[in-house]
Short mmCIF file of C-alpha atoms and ligand atoms in Angstrom, two decimals:
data_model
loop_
_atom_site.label_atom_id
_atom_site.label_comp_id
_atom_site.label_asym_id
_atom_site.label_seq_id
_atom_site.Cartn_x
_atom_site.Cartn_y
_atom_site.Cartn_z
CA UNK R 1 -44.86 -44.54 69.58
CA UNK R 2 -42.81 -42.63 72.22
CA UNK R 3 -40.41 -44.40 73.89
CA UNK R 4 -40.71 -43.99 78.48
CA UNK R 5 -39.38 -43.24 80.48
CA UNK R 6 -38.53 -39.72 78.33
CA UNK R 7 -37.21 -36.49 79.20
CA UNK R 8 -38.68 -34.00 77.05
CA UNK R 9 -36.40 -31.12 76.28
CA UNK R 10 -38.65 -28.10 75.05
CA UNK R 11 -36.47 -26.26 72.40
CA UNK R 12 -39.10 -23.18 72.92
CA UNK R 13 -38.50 -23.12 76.39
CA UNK R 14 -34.52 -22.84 76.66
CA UNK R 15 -34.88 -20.03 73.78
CA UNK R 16 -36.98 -17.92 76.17
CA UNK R 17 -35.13 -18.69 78.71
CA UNK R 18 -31.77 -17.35 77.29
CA UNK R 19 -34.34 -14.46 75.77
CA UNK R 20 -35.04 -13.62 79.81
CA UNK R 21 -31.63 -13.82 81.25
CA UNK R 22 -30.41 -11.89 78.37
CA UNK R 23 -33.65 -9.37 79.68
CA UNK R 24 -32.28 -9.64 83.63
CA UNK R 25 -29.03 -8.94 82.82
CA UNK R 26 -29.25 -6.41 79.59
CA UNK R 27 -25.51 -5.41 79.98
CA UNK R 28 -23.93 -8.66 79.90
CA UNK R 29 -22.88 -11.56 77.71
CA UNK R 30 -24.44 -14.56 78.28
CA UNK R 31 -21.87 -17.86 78.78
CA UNK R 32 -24.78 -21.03 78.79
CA UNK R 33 -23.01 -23.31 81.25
CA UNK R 34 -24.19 -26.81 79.72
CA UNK R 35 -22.09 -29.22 81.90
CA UNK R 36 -23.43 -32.47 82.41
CA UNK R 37 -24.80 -33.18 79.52
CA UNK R 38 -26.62 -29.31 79.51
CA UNK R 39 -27.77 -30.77 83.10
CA UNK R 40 -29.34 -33.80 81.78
CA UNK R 41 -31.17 -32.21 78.80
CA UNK R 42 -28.50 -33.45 76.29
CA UNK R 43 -24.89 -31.41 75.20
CA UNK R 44 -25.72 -30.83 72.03
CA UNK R 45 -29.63 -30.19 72.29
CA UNK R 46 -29.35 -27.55 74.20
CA UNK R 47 -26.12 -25.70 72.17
CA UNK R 48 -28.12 -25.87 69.09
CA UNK R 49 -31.32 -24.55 70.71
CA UNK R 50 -29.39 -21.76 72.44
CA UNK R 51 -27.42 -21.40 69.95
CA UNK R 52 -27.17 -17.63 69.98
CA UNK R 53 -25.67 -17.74 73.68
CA UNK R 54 -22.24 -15.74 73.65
CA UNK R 55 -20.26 -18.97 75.06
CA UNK R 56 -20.85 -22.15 76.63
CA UNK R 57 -19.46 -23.29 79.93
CA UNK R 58 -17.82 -26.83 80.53
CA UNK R 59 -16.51 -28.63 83.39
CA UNK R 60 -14.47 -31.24 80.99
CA UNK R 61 -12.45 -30.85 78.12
CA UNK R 62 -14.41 -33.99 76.10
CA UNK R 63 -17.41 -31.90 76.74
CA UNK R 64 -15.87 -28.96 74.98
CA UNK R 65 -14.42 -31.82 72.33
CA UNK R 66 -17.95 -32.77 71.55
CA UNK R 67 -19.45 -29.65 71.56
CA UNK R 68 -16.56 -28.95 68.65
CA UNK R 69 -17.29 -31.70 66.58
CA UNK R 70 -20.94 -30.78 66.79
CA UNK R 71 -19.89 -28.01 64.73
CA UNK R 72 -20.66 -25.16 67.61
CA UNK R 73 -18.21 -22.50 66.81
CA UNK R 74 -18.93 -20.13 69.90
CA UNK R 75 -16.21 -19.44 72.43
CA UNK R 76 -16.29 -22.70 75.00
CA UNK R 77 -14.59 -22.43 78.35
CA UNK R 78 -13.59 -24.76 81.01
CA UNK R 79 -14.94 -23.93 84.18
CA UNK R 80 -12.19 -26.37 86.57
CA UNK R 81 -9.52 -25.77 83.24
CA UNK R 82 -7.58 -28.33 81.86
CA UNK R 83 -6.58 -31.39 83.85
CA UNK R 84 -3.17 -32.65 82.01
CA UNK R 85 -0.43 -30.93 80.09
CA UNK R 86 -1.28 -33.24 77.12
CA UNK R 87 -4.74 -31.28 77.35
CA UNK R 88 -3.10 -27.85 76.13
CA UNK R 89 -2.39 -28.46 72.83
CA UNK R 90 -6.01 -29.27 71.99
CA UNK R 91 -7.13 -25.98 73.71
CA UNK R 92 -4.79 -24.56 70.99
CA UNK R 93 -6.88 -26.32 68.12
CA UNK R 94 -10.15 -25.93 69.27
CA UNK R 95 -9.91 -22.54 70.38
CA UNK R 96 -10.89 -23.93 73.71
CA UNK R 97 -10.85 -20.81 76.79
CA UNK R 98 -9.19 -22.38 80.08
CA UNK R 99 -9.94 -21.35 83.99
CA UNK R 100 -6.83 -21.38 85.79
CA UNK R 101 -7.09 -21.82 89.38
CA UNK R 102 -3.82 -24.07 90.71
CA UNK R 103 -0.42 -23.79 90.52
CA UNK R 104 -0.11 -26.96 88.65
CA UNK R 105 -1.96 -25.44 85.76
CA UNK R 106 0.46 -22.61 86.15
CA UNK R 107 3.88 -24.87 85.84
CA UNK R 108 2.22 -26.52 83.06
CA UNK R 109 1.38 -23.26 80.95
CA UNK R 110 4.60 -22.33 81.47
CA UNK R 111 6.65 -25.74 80.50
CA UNK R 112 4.20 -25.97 77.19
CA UNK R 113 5.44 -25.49 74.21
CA UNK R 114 2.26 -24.49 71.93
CA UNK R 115 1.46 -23.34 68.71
CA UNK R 116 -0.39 -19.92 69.90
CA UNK R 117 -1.36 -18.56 73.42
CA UNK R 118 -4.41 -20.04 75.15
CA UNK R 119 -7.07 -17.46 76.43
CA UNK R 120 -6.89 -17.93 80.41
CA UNK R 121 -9.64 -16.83 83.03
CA UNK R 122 -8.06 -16.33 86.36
CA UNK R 123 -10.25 -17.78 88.88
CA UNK R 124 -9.90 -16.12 92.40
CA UNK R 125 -11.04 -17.41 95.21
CA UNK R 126 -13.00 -14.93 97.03
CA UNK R 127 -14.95 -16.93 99.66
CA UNK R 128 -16.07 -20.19 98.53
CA UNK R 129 -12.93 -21.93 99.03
CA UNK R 130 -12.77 -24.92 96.58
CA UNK R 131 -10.73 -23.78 93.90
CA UNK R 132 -8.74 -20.66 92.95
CA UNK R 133 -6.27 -18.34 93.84
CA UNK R 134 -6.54 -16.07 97.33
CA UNK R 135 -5.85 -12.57 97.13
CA UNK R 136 -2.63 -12.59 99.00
CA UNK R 137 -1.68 -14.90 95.86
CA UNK R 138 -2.93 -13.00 93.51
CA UNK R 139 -0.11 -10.29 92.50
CA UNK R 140 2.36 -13.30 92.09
CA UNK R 141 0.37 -15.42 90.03
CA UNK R 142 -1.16 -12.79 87.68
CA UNK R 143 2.43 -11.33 86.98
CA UNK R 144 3.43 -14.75 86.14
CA UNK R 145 0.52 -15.26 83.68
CA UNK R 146 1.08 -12.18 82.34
CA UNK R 147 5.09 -13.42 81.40
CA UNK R 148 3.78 -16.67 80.60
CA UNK R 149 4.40 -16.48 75.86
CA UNK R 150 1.36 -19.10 76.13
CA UNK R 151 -0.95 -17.10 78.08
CA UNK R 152 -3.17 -14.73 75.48
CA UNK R 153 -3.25 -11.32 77.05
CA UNK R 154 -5.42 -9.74 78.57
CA UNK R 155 -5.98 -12.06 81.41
CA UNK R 156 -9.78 -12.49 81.92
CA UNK R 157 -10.70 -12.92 85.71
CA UNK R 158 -13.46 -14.96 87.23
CA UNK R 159 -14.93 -15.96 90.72
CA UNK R 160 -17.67 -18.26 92.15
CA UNK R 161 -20.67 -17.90 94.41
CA UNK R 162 -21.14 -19.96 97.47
CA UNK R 163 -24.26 -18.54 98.90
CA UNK R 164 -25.87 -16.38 96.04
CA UNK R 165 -28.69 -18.46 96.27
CA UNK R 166 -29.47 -17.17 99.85
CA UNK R 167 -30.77 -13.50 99.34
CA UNK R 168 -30.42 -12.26 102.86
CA UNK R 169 -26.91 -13.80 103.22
CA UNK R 170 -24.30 -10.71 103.01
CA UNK R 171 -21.51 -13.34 102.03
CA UNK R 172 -22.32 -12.39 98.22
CA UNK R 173 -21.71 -8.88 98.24
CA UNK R 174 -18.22 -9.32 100.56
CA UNK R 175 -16.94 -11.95 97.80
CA UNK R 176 -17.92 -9.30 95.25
CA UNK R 177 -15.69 -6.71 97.22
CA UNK R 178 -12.94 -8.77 97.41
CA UNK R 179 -13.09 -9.21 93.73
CA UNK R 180 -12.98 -6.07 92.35
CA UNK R 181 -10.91 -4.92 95.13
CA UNK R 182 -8.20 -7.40 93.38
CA UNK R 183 -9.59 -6.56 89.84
CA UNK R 184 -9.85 -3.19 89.54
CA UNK R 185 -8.06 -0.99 87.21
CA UNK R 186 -6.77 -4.65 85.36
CA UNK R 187 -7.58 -4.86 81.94
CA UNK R 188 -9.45 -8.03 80.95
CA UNK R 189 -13.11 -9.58 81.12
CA UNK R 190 -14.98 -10.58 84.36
CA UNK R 191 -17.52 -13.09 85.59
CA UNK R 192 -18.95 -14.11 88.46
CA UNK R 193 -22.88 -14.61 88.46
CA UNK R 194 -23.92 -18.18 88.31
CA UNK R 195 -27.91 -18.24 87.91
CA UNK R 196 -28.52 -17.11 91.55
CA UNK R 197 -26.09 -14.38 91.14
CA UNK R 198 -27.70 -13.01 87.72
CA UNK R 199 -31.61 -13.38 89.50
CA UNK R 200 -30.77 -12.37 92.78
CA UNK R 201 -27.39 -10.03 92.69
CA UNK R 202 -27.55 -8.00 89.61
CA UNK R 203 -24.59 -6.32 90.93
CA UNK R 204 -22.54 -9.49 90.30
CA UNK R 205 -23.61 -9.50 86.21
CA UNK R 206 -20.52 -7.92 85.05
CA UNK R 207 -19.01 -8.41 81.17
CA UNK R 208 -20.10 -12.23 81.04
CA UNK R 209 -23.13 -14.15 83.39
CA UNK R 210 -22.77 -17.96 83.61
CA UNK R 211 -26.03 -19.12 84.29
CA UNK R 212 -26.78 -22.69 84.20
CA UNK R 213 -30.00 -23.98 86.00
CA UNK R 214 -32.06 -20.83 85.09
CA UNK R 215 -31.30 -21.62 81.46
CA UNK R 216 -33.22 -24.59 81.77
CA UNK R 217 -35.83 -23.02 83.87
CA UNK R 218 -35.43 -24.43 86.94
CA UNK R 219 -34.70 -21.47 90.08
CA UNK R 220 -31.42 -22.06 91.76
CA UNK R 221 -33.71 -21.96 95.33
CA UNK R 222 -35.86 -25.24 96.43
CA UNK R 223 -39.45 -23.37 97.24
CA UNK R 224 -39.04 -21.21 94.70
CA UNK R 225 -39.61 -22.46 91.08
CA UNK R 226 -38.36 -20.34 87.67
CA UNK R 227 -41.99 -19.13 87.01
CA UNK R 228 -41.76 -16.95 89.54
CA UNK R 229 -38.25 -15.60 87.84
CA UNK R 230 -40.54 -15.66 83.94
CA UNK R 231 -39.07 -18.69 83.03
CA UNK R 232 -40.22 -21.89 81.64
CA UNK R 233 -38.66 -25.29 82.58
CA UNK R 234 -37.24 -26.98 79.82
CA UNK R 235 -37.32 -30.53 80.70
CA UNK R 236 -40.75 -32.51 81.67
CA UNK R 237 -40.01 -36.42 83.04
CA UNK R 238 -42.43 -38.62 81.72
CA UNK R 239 -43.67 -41.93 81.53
CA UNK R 240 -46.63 -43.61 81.51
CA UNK R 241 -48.60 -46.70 83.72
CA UNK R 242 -48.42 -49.70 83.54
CA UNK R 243 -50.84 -51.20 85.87
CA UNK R 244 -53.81 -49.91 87.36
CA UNK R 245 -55.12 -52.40 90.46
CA UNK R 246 -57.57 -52.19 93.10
CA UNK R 247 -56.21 -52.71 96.43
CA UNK R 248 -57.56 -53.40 99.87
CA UNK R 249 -57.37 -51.15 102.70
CA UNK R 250 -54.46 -52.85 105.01
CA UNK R 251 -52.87 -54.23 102.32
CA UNK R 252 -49.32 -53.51 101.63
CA UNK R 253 -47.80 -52.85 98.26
CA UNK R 254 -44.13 -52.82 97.22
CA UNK R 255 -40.53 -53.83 98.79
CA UNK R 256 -40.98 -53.94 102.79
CA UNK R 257 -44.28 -53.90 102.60
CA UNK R 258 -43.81 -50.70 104.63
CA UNK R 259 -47.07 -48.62 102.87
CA UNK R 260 -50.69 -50.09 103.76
CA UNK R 261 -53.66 -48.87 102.26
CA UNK R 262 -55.43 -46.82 104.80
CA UNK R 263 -58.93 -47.41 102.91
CA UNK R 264 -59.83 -49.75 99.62
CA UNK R 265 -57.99 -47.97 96.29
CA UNK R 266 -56.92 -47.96 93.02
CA UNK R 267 -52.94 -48.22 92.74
CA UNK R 268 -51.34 -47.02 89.44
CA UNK R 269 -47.52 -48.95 88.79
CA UNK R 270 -45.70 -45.94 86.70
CA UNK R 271 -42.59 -47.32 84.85
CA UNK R 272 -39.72 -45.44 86.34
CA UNK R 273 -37.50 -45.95 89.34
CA UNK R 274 -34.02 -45.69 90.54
CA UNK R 275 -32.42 -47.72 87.25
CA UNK R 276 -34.35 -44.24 85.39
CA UNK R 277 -32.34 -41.96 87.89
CA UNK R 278 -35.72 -41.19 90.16
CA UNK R 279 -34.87 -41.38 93.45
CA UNK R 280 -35.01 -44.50 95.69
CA UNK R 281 -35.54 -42.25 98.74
CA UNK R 282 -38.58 -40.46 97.31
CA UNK R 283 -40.80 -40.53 100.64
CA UNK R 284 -44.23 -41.55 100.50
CA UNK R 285 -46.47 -38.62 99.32
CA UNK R 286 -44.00 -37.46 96.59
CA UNK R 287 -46.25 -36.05 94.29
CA UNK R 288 -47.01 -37.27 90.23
CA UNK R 289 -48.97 -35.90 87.78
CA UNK R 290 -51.45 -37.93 86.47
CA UNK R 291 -54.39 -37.13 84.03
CA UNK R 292 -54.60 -33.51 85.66
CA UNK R 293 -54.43 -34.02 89.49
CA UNK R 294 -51.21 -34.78 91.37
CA UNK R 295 -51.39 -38.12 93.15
CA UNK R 296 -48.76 -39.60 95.84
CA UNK R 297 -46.01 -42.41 95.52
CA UNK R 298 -46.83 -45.42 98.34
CA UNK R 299 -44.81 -47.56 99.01
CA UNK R 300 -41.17 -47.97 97.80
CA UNK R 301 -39.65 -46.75 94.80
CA UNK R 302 -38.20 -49.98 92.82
CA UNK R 303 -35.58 -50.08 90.05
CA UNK R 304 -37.90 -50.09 87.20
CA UNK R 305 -41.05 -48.70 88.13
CA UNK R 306 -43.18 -47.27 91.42
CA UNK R 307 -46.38 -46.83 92.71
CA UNK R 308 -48.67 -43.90 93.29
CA UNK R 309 -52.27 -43.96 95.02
CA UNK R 310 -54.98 -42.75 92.54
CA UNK R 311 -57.95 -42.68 95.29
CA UNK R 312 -60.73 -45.03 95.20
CA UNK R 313 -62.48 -43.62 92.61
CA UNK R 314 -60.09 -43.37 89.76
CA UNK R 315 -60.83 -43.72 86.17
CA UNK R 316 -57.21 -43.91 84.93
CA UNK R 317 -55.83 -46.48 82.16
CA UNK R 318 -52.93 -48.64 82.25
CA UNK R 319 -51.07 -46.39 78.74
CA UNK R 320 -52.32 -43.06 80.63
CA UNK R 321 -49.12 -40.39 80.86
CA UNK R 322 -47.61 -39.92 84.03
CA UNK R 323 -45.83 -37.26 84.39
CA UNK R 324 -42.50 -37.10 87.42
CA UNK R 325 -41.77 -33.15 86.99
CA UNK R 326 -42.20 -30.39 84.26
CA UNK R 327 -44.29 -27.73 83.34
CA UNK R 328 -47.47 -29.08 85.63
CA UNK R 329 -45.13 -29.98 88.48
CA UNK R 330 -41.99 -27.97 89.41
CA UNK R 331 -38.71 -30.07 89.84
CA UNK R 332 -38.13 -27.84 92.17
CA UNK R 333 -41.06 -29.28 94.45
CA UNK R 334 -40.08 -33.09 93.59
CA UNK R 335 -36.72 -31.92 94.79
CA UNK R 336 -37.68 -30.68 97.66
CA UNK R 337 -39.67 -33.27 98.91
CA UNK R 338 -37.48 -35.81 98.50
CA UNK R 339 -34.81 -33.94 100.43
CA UNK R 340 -32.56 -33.05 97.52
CA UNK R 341 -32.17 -29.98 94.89
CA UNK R 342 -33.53 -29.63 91.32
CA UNK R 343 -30.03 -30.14 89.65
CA UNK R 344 -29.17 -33.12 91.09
CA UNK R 345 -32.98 -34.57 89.61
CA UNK R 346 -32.33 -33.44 86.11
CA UNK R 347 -28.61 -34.57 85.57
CA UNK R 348 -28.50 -37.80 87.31
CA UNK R 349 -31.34 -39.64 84.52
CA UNK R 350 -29.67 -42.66 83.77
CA UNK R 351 -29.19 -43.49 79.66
CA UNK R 352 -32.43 -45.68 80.01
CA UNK R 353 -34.14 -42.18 79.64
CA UNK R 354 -34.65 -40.80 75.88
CA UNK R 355 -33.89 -37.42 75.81
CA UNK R 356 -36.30 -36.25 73.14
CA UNK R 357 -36.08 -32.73 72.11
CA UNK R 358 -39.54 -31.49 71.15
C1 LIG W 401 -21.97 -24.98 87.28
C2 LIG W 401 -21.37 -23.65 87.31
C3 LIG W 401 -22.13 -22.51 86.99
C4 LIG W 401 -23.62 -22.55 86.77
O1 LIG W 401 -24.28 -22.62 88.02
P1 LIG W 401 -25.87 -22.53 88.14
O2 LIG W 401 -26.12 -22.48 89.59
O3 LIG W 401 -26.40 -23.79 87.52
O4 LIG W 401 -26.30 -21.34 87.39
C5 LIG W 401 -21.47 -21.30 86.92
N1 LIG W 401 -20.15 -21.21 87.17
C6 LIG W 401 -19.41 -22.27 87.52
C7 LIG W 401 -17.96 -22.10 87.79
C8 LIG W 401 -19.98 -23.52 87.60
O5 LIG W 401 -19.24 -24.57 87.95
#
C-alpha cells in the first residue's frame, strides 16, 4: 500500500530535465540549486537522480553537510555563504564553495585561521538589492579578497536576477551590463542565470547556470507551465478520497458553511489540507484531478482533508486517486489560482507528506 498524502518525485523526469537545460544552455555548466529540500522533492533524491549536474546550489551550510554525508562528491556552493566564523573551517573539510556578499563575511575570512583557502564567489549586487556588493564597492572589496591567504584565487563572481522572469522587462539586460562592466577582463568563473535567466535570457548563461525550479519542471512564470519550455514536472501531489456523499442543493459543506450546493451532488472528501502544506486559502473552484476530469474544491480547505464537487452524476469510489498537481495538472495553475507561485506549493509540504521517489 502507498502511503497519502505522497509527493511523487519522478527520477525520469529531473534526468530530462537537467538533459534540457544542459540542451538550452549548451555552453554552460550546470549548478542544480536543490535548496529546500531540492524544493520539496527531497535533498538527497534529487542529487542522486541528477547526479551528473556540475554542482549543487545551497542556501545553508547543513544542507551542504548532508548532501556530504550522502556521499555526493560534486562541487556544493552556498548561495547566502556562510553565516558564522565557526562555519569556515568545515568549508575547509568538505570542500564546501562560499558566496560572499557582506563585509562581515569579509572580516571573518580575513581573521580565520584555516587549513587551506576556501573557493569564494563574489556576489555583486547589480539591481536586485538584497544582498551583495555595489559596484562603487567593488574595487575595494575584490582587492581585499584577492590579499585575503584564505581566499583560493581566482575569485569567481556571481549576481542575481530580480525580474528575469518578466521577458519584456529591460531590468535583466541593465543588471547584466553592470556585471560585466565590473567583471570584465577579471580572471575567474561567472554566474548569473537562475531558471528564468537560462529560459528566457540566454545571454545571462555564462560559465555556470543555476537553475532551480526548471530542474524540477515547473516554469519560473505563473501561466506558463515547463511543457511549454520541454520539460516534465517532477513532482505529482497525490492522495486519494475518503468519502464520497450525496449532498442537497442548498446545503452547506465544511467550516463556515460558506459553500452551498447550487443543485443536488456528489461531494468527494480528499485527505489533504493545510497540516499536508495545501493551502488554506485555496478559493473555491481550485481545480483536482480526479479519475480523468478536473473537479473544483467547495467549501473550505481543513487541516486534514477538503472537499471537491464531483457533479451529480459521479461514479467515483471512496480509495479513488486524487491527484492536487503533477503531470495532469500544472502546479503552476494550482498556484495561480490560489494567488501564490509554484515554488512556494512544492517546498512548503509539511513532513506528513511521503516523498516517494518513483
Ligand atoms: C534559489 C536561487 C536560484 C534558483 O532560482 P530558480 O528561480 O528556482 O531557478 C539561483 N540562484 C540563487 C542565488 C538562488 O537563491
Amino acid at each position: 500500500m502507498k502511503p497519502f498524502p505522497r509527493a511523487e518525485i519522478s527520477r525520469q523526469a529531473l534526468q530530462h530535465n537537467l538533459a534540457r537545460l544542459r540542451e538550452v544552455a549548451p555552453h554552460s555548466k550546470v549548478m542544480a540549486v536543490v535548496k529546500a529540500n531540492g524544493y520539496g522533492h527531497g535533498l538527497l533524491n534529487v542529487a542522486q537522480c541528477v547526479s551528473d549536474a556540475d554542482g549543487f546550489g545551497l542556501a545553508r551550510l547543513e544542507e551542504a553537510l548532508q548532501l556530504r554525508s550522502g556521499d555526493v562528491d560534486a562541487k556544493l556552493l552556498l548561495l547566502e555563504g556562510f553565516f558564522r566564523a565557526e562555519d569556515l573551517p568545515l568549508l575547509v573539510t568538505h570542500h564546501i564553495d562560499t558566496v560572499v556578499h557582506h563585509a562581515s563575511q569579509l572580516d571573518m575570512l580575513e581573521q580565520a585561521e584555516l587549513e587551506a583557502p576556501v573557493t569564494v564567489w563574489m556576489k555583486i549586487d547589480t539591481g536586485m538589492h538584497r544582498l551583495g556588493f555595489s559596484p562603487a564597492q567593488f574595487a575595494e572589496v575584490y582587492e581585499r579578497l584577492n590579499r585575503c591567504a584564505n581566499v583560493a584565487k581566482p575569485v569567481n563572481f556571481m549576481t542575481h536576477f530580480a525580474r528575469a522572469d518578466e521577458p519584456e522587462q529591460p531590468q535583466t539586460l541593465q543588471q547584466l551590463a553592470i556585471f560585466e562592466r565590473m567583471v570584465r577582463e577579471l580572471p575567474g568563473e561567472r554566474t548569473l542565470a537562475n531558471s528564468a535567466g537560462v529560459l528566457f535570457w540566454p545571454e545571462t548563461q555564462k560559465e555556470w547556470i543555476r537553475p532551480g525550479i526548471a530542474l524540477y519542471g515547473v516554469s519560473p512564470v505563473n501561466g506558463d507551465n515547463g511543457q511549454h519550455h520541454g520539460l516534465i514536472p517532477a513532482m505529482s501531489l497525490v492522495s486519494q478520497l475518503i468519502a464520497v456523499r450525496q449532498h442537497k442543493a442548498g446545503d452547506p459543506v465544511g467550516y463556515g458553511g460558506y459553500w452551498t450546493a447550487p443543485r443536488d451532488t456528489t461531494l468527494g472528501v480528499v485527505a489533504i489540507g493545510y497540516g499536508d502544506g495545501y493551502p488554506r486559502n485555496a478559493p473555491e473552484g481550485t481545480p483536482v484531478f480526479i479519475n480523468g476530469r478536473q473537479v473544483p474544491i467547495v467549501g473550505r480547505v481543513s487541516m486534514d482533508m477538503l472537499t471537491v464537487d464531483l457533479g451529480p452524476d459521479a461514479a467515483d469510489k471512496v480509495g479513488d486517486s486524487a491527484m492536487l498537481w503533477g503531470p495532469k495538472l500544472p502546479v503552476e495553475e494550482v498556484a495561480e489560482r490560489i494567488g501564490t507561485i509554484a515554488y512556494e506549493l512544492v517546498t512548503k509540504l509539511t513532513p506528513r507528506v511521503a516523498v516517494c521517489l518513483e
